[in-house]
Amino acid sequence: MSNRIALITGITGQDGGHLIELLHSKKYKIYGIIRGQQNPKKQLIEKEFPCVELIEADLIDQSSLIRALELSKPDEVYNLAAISHVGYSFKNPELTGQVTGLGVLNLLEAIRLSGRKDKIRFYQASTSEMFGGLNYNRPGEGYDENALFHPRSPYGVAKLYAHWITKNYRESYGIHASCGILFNHEGPRRGLEFVTRKISNAVARIHLGKQEYIELGNLDPKRDWGYAGDYVEGMWLMLQQDKPDDYVLATGETHSIKDFLELAFKEVGVNDWKPYVKQNKAFLRPAEVDLLLGNPAKAEKVLGWKRKVDFPSLVKMMVKHDINLESKKN
Ligand code: NAP
Ligand code: G4F
C-alpha cells in the first residue's frame, strides 16, 4: 500500500480528473491547488473526489505555492495548471506568458527553496504545440524528443519557456523534473471549448433536437488525438523512473477535424455532416498548427507506455457520453 503524497496543480481540468482517479487507485494521498476565492469547480471536485484535499493557490502567486508545498509535503508534484486554450492565448498573450510560462518558474523556485527539493519529483505538462506543425529538421516524420521547436502561438511560446526552465532546474539544481511532451488527448472530461468535445457535444444535441448546427473554424488541421486516461498513466510512469527525462506521448496517427466530424456524426446515423457545419471566422487563429503527428517510441521502450484507446473508440466514447449527458438535461 502506497503512502506517497501527490500535489496536483490544474486539478479542476481534464487531466486533473483522470490523474486523481489513477493516483487514488494507487492509494496516494492527493492534494490539489484551486485558484480564486469562489471557484465554482471547488464544490464539483469536493463532490466527485472526496479523497482530495484542496489548497487555495495560484500559479502566479509564489507565496501561495510555498504555502501549498508546506501544507502538503508532497513526494510528487504534477504541474498541470496552465492557460491551455491556444485560441484564447492569442487574445490574452501576456497573461498566458505569466501563468503558463513564468508560473512554472514560480513553482520550481518554490520547490528549490522548500528544503525538500531532493525529495520531490516534478512533472511538467509540456505540449506538442511547442513543435508548431512542420517537422522542420525531418519533414514527414513524427515528432520525437529531438525534433526542432517552432511554436506558433503565445501558448506554445509560453510552454516552451516552461519546458526549458524545467530542464534548467533539473540540470542546475538536480531536481527530479521530467517533461511530458503530450500530443492532444481528449475524452468526456475535455472542456467544451476544445474542438473534439465541442463537436461531440453538438452532435449529441443535434441528435436530440436541441441544436441545429455547429459553428467551427478551420476544418483542415490534423491532430494526433489520444485518450486522456491513457496519458495520465504516462505522466505517472515518468515520475517512477530513477532518472528524470523528457518523453513524447502520442498515438503515432493523425486525423483531421473533418475525420472527427465524419465519425462523430456516423455515431448518430448521419452519413453527411456538411449540412450541419457552418464556418465562423471567429474561430480561426492568427497562425495555425496544420499537422501534428507524434513518435512515442521512447516512452514505449523506456516507460513501457502504450496508448490503449484508438481514434474511432475515442470518438464513440465522447459522443455516447454527451448523448447520455444531454438527454438528462431539460
Ligand atoms: P485544462 O482542462 O484547460 O485545465 C487547466 C487547469 O489549469 C485548470 O484546472 C485551471 O483551473 C488551471 N489554471 C489555470 N490558470 C491557473 C492559475 N493561474 N493558477 C492555478 N491554476 C490555473 O487542461 P488539460 O487539458 O487538463 O491539460 C493539462 C495540462 O496539460 C495543461 O498544462 C495543458 O496546457 C497541458 N497539455 C494538454 C494537452 C491536451 O491535449 N489536453 C496536451 C498537451 C499539454 P480553473 O479550473 O480554475 O480554470
Ligand atoms: O481543440 P483545439 O482547441 O486544440 P489545440 O489547439 O490542438 O490545443 C490542444 O492541444 C495541445 C496539444 O497539441 C495542448 F497543448 C493545448 O493545451 C490544447 O489542449 O483545436 C484543435 C484544432 C485547431 O487546429 C483549431 O484551429 O481545431 C481547430 N478548430 C476548428 N474549429 C477549432 C475550432 N478549435 C476550437 N477550439 N474551436 C473551434 O471551433
XYZ file of C-alpha atoms and ligand atoms in Angstrom:
417
model
C 0.000 0.000 0.000
C 1.373 3.407 -1.039
C 1.749 6.194 1.458
C 3.016 8.601 -1.167
C 1.729 12.137 -1.358
C 0.948 13.963 -4.604
C 0.272 17.646 -5.160
C -1.578 18.402 -8.401
C -1.923 21.843 -9.948
C -4.688 22.192 -12.542
C -6.708 19.601 -10.646
C -10.013 21.062 -11.924
C -9.030 20.458 -15.555
C -9.484 17.422 -17.798
C -6.200 15.703 -16.911
C -6.606 16.550 -13.225
C -9.735 14.358 -13.006
C -8.041 11.405 -14.707
C -4.907 11.785 -12.587
C -6.926 11.816 -9.356
C -8.562 8.532 -10.398
C -5.204 6.955 -11.222
C -3.383 8.100 -8.068
C -6.346 7.260 -5.858
C -6.314 3.713 -7.252
C -2.639 3.597 -6.241
C -3.514 4.772 -2.708
C -1.831 8.166 -2.874
C -2.808 10.965 -0.538
C -3.820 13.681 -3.012
C -3.678 17.437 -2.610
C -4.800 19.814 -5.320
C -4.495 23.537 -5.731
C -7.604 25.547 -6.501
C -7.499 29.177 -7.528
C -9.858 32.113 -6.938
C -11.910 32.949 -3.883
C -15.164 31.478 -5.242
C -14.098 28.905 -7.824
C -17.324 27.121 -8.866
C -15.330 23.959 -9.595
C -14.358 23.621 -5.911
C -17.691 22.053 -4.993
C -17.597 19.790 -8.042
C -14.205 18.394 -7.021
C -15.300 18.022 -3.395
C -18.386 16.110 -4.523
C -16.799 13.886 -7.163
C -13.477 13.290 -5.383
C -13.864 13.487 -1.598
C -10.404 11.909 -1.288
C -8.760 15.152 -2.462
C -7.680 17.928 -0.124
C -7.818 21.312 -1.827
C -5.422 24.172 -1.087
C -6.065 27.715 -2.326
C -3.169 28.798 -4.525
C -2.409 30.366 -7.885
C 0.493 29.740 -10.230
C 1.183 33.473 -10.447
C 1.405 33.881 -6.649
C 4.616 32.255 -5.481
C 3.839 32.714 -1.789
C 0.686 30.636 -2.258
C 2.758 27.867 -3.889
C 5.253 27.900 -0.999
C 2.295 27.503 1.358
C 0.844 24.652 -0.733
C 4.172 22.796 -0.607
C 4.461 23.346 3.143
C 0.938 22.076 3.775
C 1.133 19.033 1.519
C 4.804 17.974 1.805
C 4.495 16.080 -1.493
C 6.655 13.297 -2.895
C 5.377 14.081 -6.391
C 4.209 17.377 -7.895
C 2.230 17.264 -11.146
C 2.080 20.687 -12.770
C -0.992 20.547 -14.995
C -2.074 24.145 -14.427
C -1.982 26.467 -17.409
C -3.959 28.745 -19.601
C -4.271 25.895 -22.066
C -6.514 27.147 -24.879
C -4.467 28.145 -27.909
C -7.109 30.500 -29.353
C -7.537 32.264 -26.001
C -3.768 32.740 -25.732
C -3.804 34.997 -28.822
C -6.347 37.235 -27.067
C -4.545 37.220 -23.694
C -0.891 36.712 -24.608
C 0.651 38.443 -21.599
C -1.499 36.608 -19.059
C -0.688 33.368 -20.871
C 3.017 34.123 -20.532
C 2.620 34.857 -16.832
C 0.602 31.743 -15.989
C 1.729 29.106 -18.488
C 5.357 30.267 -18.661
C 6.505 32.170 -15.566
C 4.056 30.312 -13.314
C 6.213 27.216 -13.788
C 9.307 29.140 -12.670
C 7.362 30.213 -9.561
C 6.614 26.592 -8.754
C 10.143 25.340 -9.437
C 11.623 28.107 -7.275
C 9.172 27.248 -4.502
C 10.361 23.622 -4.730
C 14.040 24.637 -4.804
C 13.653 26.774 -1.668
C 11.352 24.360 0.163
C 14.147 22.458 1.903
C 12.719 19.297 0.294
C 13.980 19.722 -3.281
C 15.764 16.364 -3.265
C 12.641 14.560 -2.049
C 10.229 15.934 -4.657
C 9.684 14.543 -8.152
C 8.221 17.101 -10.569
C 6.154 16.613 -13.729
C 5.778 19.451 -16.239
C 2.933 19.329 -18.757
C 4.789 20.208 -21.954
C 2.996 20.050 -25.277
C 3.177 19.180 -28.970
C 2.191 22.833 -29.589
C 5.890 23.617 -28.991
C 6.680 21.927 -32.334
C 4.402 24.087 -34.420
C 3.247 21.741 -37.140
C 6.109 21.350 -39.609
C 8.752 18.849 -38.685
C 11.481 21.285 -39.667
C 14.524 19.010 -39.474
C 12.715 15.817 -40.581
C 9.649 16.653 -42.721
C 7.018 13.914 -42.946
C 8.186 12.074 -39.828
C 6.537 12.018 -36.423
C 7.927 14.424 -33.845
C 10.138 12.831 -31.242
C 12.047 14.327 -28.309
C 14.805 15.620 -30.636
C 12.593 17.430 -33.141
C 13.041 21.185 -33.561
C 10.690 23.530 -31.738
C 8.821 26.268 -33.606
C 5.793 27.338 -31.520
C 3.034 29.135 -33.436
C 1.015 30.736 -30.607
C 1.574 32.682 -27.373
C 0.547 29.462 -25.619
C 3.179 27.415 -27.444
C 5.854 30.044 -26.735
C 4.948 30.160 -23.025
C 5.034 26.350 -22.832
C 8.455 26.314 -24.470
C 9.781 28.636 -21.759
C 8.230 26.345 -19.126
C 9.798 23.311 -20.819
C 13.286 24.801 -20.855
C 13.125 26.245 -17.334
C 12.125 22.792 -16.100
C 15.121 21.229 -17.862
C 17.274 24.034 -16.494
C 16.215 23.331 -12.901
C 16.961 19.663 -13.468
C 20.447 20.452 -14.782
C 21.232 23.312 -12.384
C 19.827 22.078 -9.087
C 19.470 18.332 -9.598
C 15.697 18.419 -9.197
C 13.994 15.219 -10.381
C 11.987 17.113 -13.005
C 10.535 15.470 -16.128
C 8.639 16.967 -19.051
C 5.911 15.019 -20.799
C 5.586 16.353 -24.351
C 1.989 15.299 -24.806
C 0.075 15.347 -28.052
C -3.646 16.148 -27.961
C -5.581 13.926 -25.604
C -9.304 14.043 -25.242
C -12.275 12.346 -23.625
C -15.572 13.059 -21.894
C -13.832 15.315 -19.342
C -12.493 17.623 -22.092
C -13.580 21.270 -21.837
C -16.328 22.301 -24.262
C -14.047 24.994 -25.712
C -11.807 22.395 -27.403
C -12.767 21.184 -30.863
C -13.337 17.465 -30.144
C -15.663 17.999 -27.205
C -17.360 20.913 -28.955
C -18.164 18.510 -31.805
C -19.204 15.511 -29.657
C -21.483 17.727 -27.585
C -23.015 19.410 -30.644
C -23.577 16.055 -32.362
C -25.393 14.822 -29.254
C -27.530 17.973 -29.103
C -28.319 17.850 -32.849
C -29.281 14.183 -32.478
C -31.616 15.073 -29.594
C -33.156 18.011 -31.497
C -31.661 20.635 -29.155
C -29.390 22.326 -31.699
C -29.494 22.795 -35.481
C -25.853 23.126 -36.490
C -22.320 23.691 -35.210
C -20.048 26.656 -35.958
C -16.364 25.860 -36.368
C -13.183 27.454 -37.707
C -10.563 25.656 -39.789
C -11.511 22.022 -40.524
C -8.278 21.005 -42.266
C -5.724 20.832 -39.423
C -4.679 17.359 -38.344
C -4.028 16.237 -34.796
C -2.567 13.171 -33.112
C -5.548 12.538 -30.833
C -5.414 10.044 -27.952
C -7.458 9.342 -24.821
C -6.582 11.382 -21.708
C -6.993 8.369 -19.401
C -4.089 6.659 -21.180
C -1.883 9.750 -20.998
C -2.016 10.304 -17.206
C -0.611 6.787 -16.853
C 2.423 8.002 -18.825
C 2.805 11.056 -16.546
C 2.907 8.793 -13.510
C 5.382 6.400 -15.142
C 7.770 9.305 -15.841
C 7.968 10.088 -12.126
C 8.626 6.443 -11.214
C 11.913 6.381 -13.183
C 15.231 6.638 -11.328
C 16.364 9.428 -13.639
C 14.276 12.396 -14.778
C 13.921 12.809 -18.547
C 11.600 14.086 -21.291
C 9.158 11.893 -23.194
C 6.717 12.257 -26.100
C 3.306 10.663 -25.511
C 1.325 10.256 -28.733
C -0.556 7.674 -30.779
C 1.553 7.866 -33.956
C -1.601 8.540 -36.028
C -3.001 11.810 -37.264
C -6.579 12.754 -38.246
C -8.235 15.917 -39.489
C -11.154 17.697 -37.874
C -13.187 16.522 -40.887
C -12.310 12.920 -39.921
C -13.544 13.589 -36.389
C -16.781 15.110 -37.720
C -17.358 12.158 -40.011
C -17.019 9.539 -37.267
C -18.951 11.582 -34.701
C -21.953 12.139 -36.989
C -21.878 8.484 -38.149
C -22.283 7.527 -34.495
C -25.796 9.056 -34.613
C -26.606 7.664 -38.067
C -25.728 10.778 -40.115
C -23.568 9.990 -43.165
C -23.189 13.535 -44.483
C -22.095 16.006 -41.787
C -21.704 19.005 -44.121
C -25.273 20.391 -43.796
C -24.756 20.609 -40.025
C -21.470 22.548 -40.034
C -21.024 26.282 -40.677
C -17.760 28.159 -40.760
C -17.375 31.043 -38.304
C -14.263 33.148 -38.825
C -14.209 33.970 -35.110
C -12.744 30.501 -34.534
C -9.840 30.981 -36.962
C -6.427 31.675 -35.404
C -3.824 34.261 -36.489
C -1.392 31.361 -37.040
C -2.408 27.721 -37.317
C -0.642 24.466 -36.498
C -1.563 22.456 -39.578
C -0.263 18.997 -38.714
C 0.712 17.224 -35.516
C 1.999 13.663 -35.540
C 3.990 12.232 -32.650
C 6.505 9.420 -32.313
C 6.112 7.790 -28.872
C 8.882 5.170 -29.400
C 10.978 6.357 -26.430
C 8.064 6.271 -23.986
C 7.064 2.836 -25.286
C 10.589 1.473 -24.875
C 11.707 3.127 -21.622
C 8.429 3.528 -19.746
C 6.567 0.581 -21.233
C 3.759 3.029 -22.027
C 1.296 2.419 -24.869
C -1.983 4.066 -25.694
C -4.934 1.714 -25.357
C -7.872 3.642 -26.839
C -7.818 4.114 -30.622
C -9.296 7.024 -32.565
C -12.701 5.503 -33.517
C -13.212 4.279 -29.926
C -12.352 7.738 -28.596
C -14.897 9.468 -30.845
C -17.551 6.875 -29.970
C -16.865 7.247 -26.230
C -17.218 11.036 -26.384
C -20.423 11.068 -28.447
C -22.055 8.381 -26.281
C -21.134 10.264 -23.127
C -22.597 13.512 -24.460
C -25.838 11.869 -25.616
C -26.239 10.493 -22.113
C -25.365 13.844 -20.523
C -27.600 15.925 -22.782
C -30.583 13.597 -22.530
C -30.588 14.077 -18.735
C -30.758 17.893 -19.083
C -34.026 19.736 -19.780
P -7.442 22.258 -18.770
O -8.601 21.321 -18.732
O -7.554 23.524 -19.538
O -7.071 22.629 -17.239
C -6.211 23.702 -16.938
C -6.114 23.815 -15.439
O -5.226 24.912 -15.109
C -7.445 24.125 -14.738
O -7.518 23.342 -13.570
C -7.314 25.594 -14.378
O -8.039 25.977 -13.238
C -5.830 25.656 -14.063
N -5.309 27.033 -14.042
C -5.443 27.985 -14.999
N -4.838 29.120 -14.593
C -4.314 28.878 -13.368
C -3.575 29.650 -12.432
N -3.268 30.926 -12.655
N -3.208 29.080 -11.258
C -3.534 27.801 -10.995
N -4.249 27.009 -11.824
C -4.622 27.553 -13.014
O -6.122 21.494 -19.283
P -5.893 19.924 -19.527
O -6.406 19.560 -20.867
O -6.308 19.190 -18.325
O -4.298 19.898 -19.661
C -3.461 19.801 -18.518
C -2.113 20.414 -18.840
O -1.514 19.720 -19.940
C -2.151 21.869 -19.261
O -0.982 22.485 -18.761
C -2.108 21.834 -20.777
O -1.543 23.003 -21.288
C -1.218 20.628 -20.987
N -1.432 19.870 -22.222
C -2.688 19.442 -22.536
C -2.880 18.675 -23.662
C -4.249 18.162 -24.033
O -4.416 17.722 -25.176
N -5.202 18.162 -23.123
C -1.782 18.339 -24.481
C -0.524 18.781 -24.106
C -0.350 19.528 -22.967
P -9.546 26.609 -13.301
O -10.439 25.411 -13.430
O -9.676 27.312 -12.028
O -9.569 27.470 -14.513
O -9.134 21.552 -29.812
P -8.189 22.657 -30.056
O -8.504 23.969 -29.457
O -6.763 22.110 -29.596
P -5.270 22.565 -29.924
O -5.203 23.939 -30.452
O -4.677 21.495 -30.770
O -4.614 22.568 -28.467
C -4.836 21.486 -27.576
O -3.831 20.522 -27.765
C -2.491 20.972 -27.450
C -1.540 19.803 -27.724
O -1.196 19.779 -29.079
C -2.468 21.383 -25.993
F -1.202 21.756 -25.652
C -3.448 22.517 -25.773
O -3.443 22.869 -24.378
C -4.835 22.054 -26.156
O -5.226 21.045 -25.254
O -8.000 22.892 -31.623
C -7.644 21.838 -32.493
C -7.758 22.306 -33.928
C -7.044 23.623 -34.225
O -6.389 23.495 -35.447
C -8.167 24.637 -34.351
O -7.886 25.734 -35.201
O -9.142 22.544 -34.198
C -9.256 23.762 -34.916
N -10.624 24.287 -34.749
C -11.516 24.455 -35.752
N -12.642 24.970 -35.274
C -11.177 24.669 -33.583
C -12.470 25.101 -33.920
N -10.714 24.666 -32.320
C -11.560 25.100 -31.346
N -11.109 25.079 -30.063
N -12.829 25.547 -31.626
C -13.329 25.571 -32.901
O -14.464 25.980 -33.120
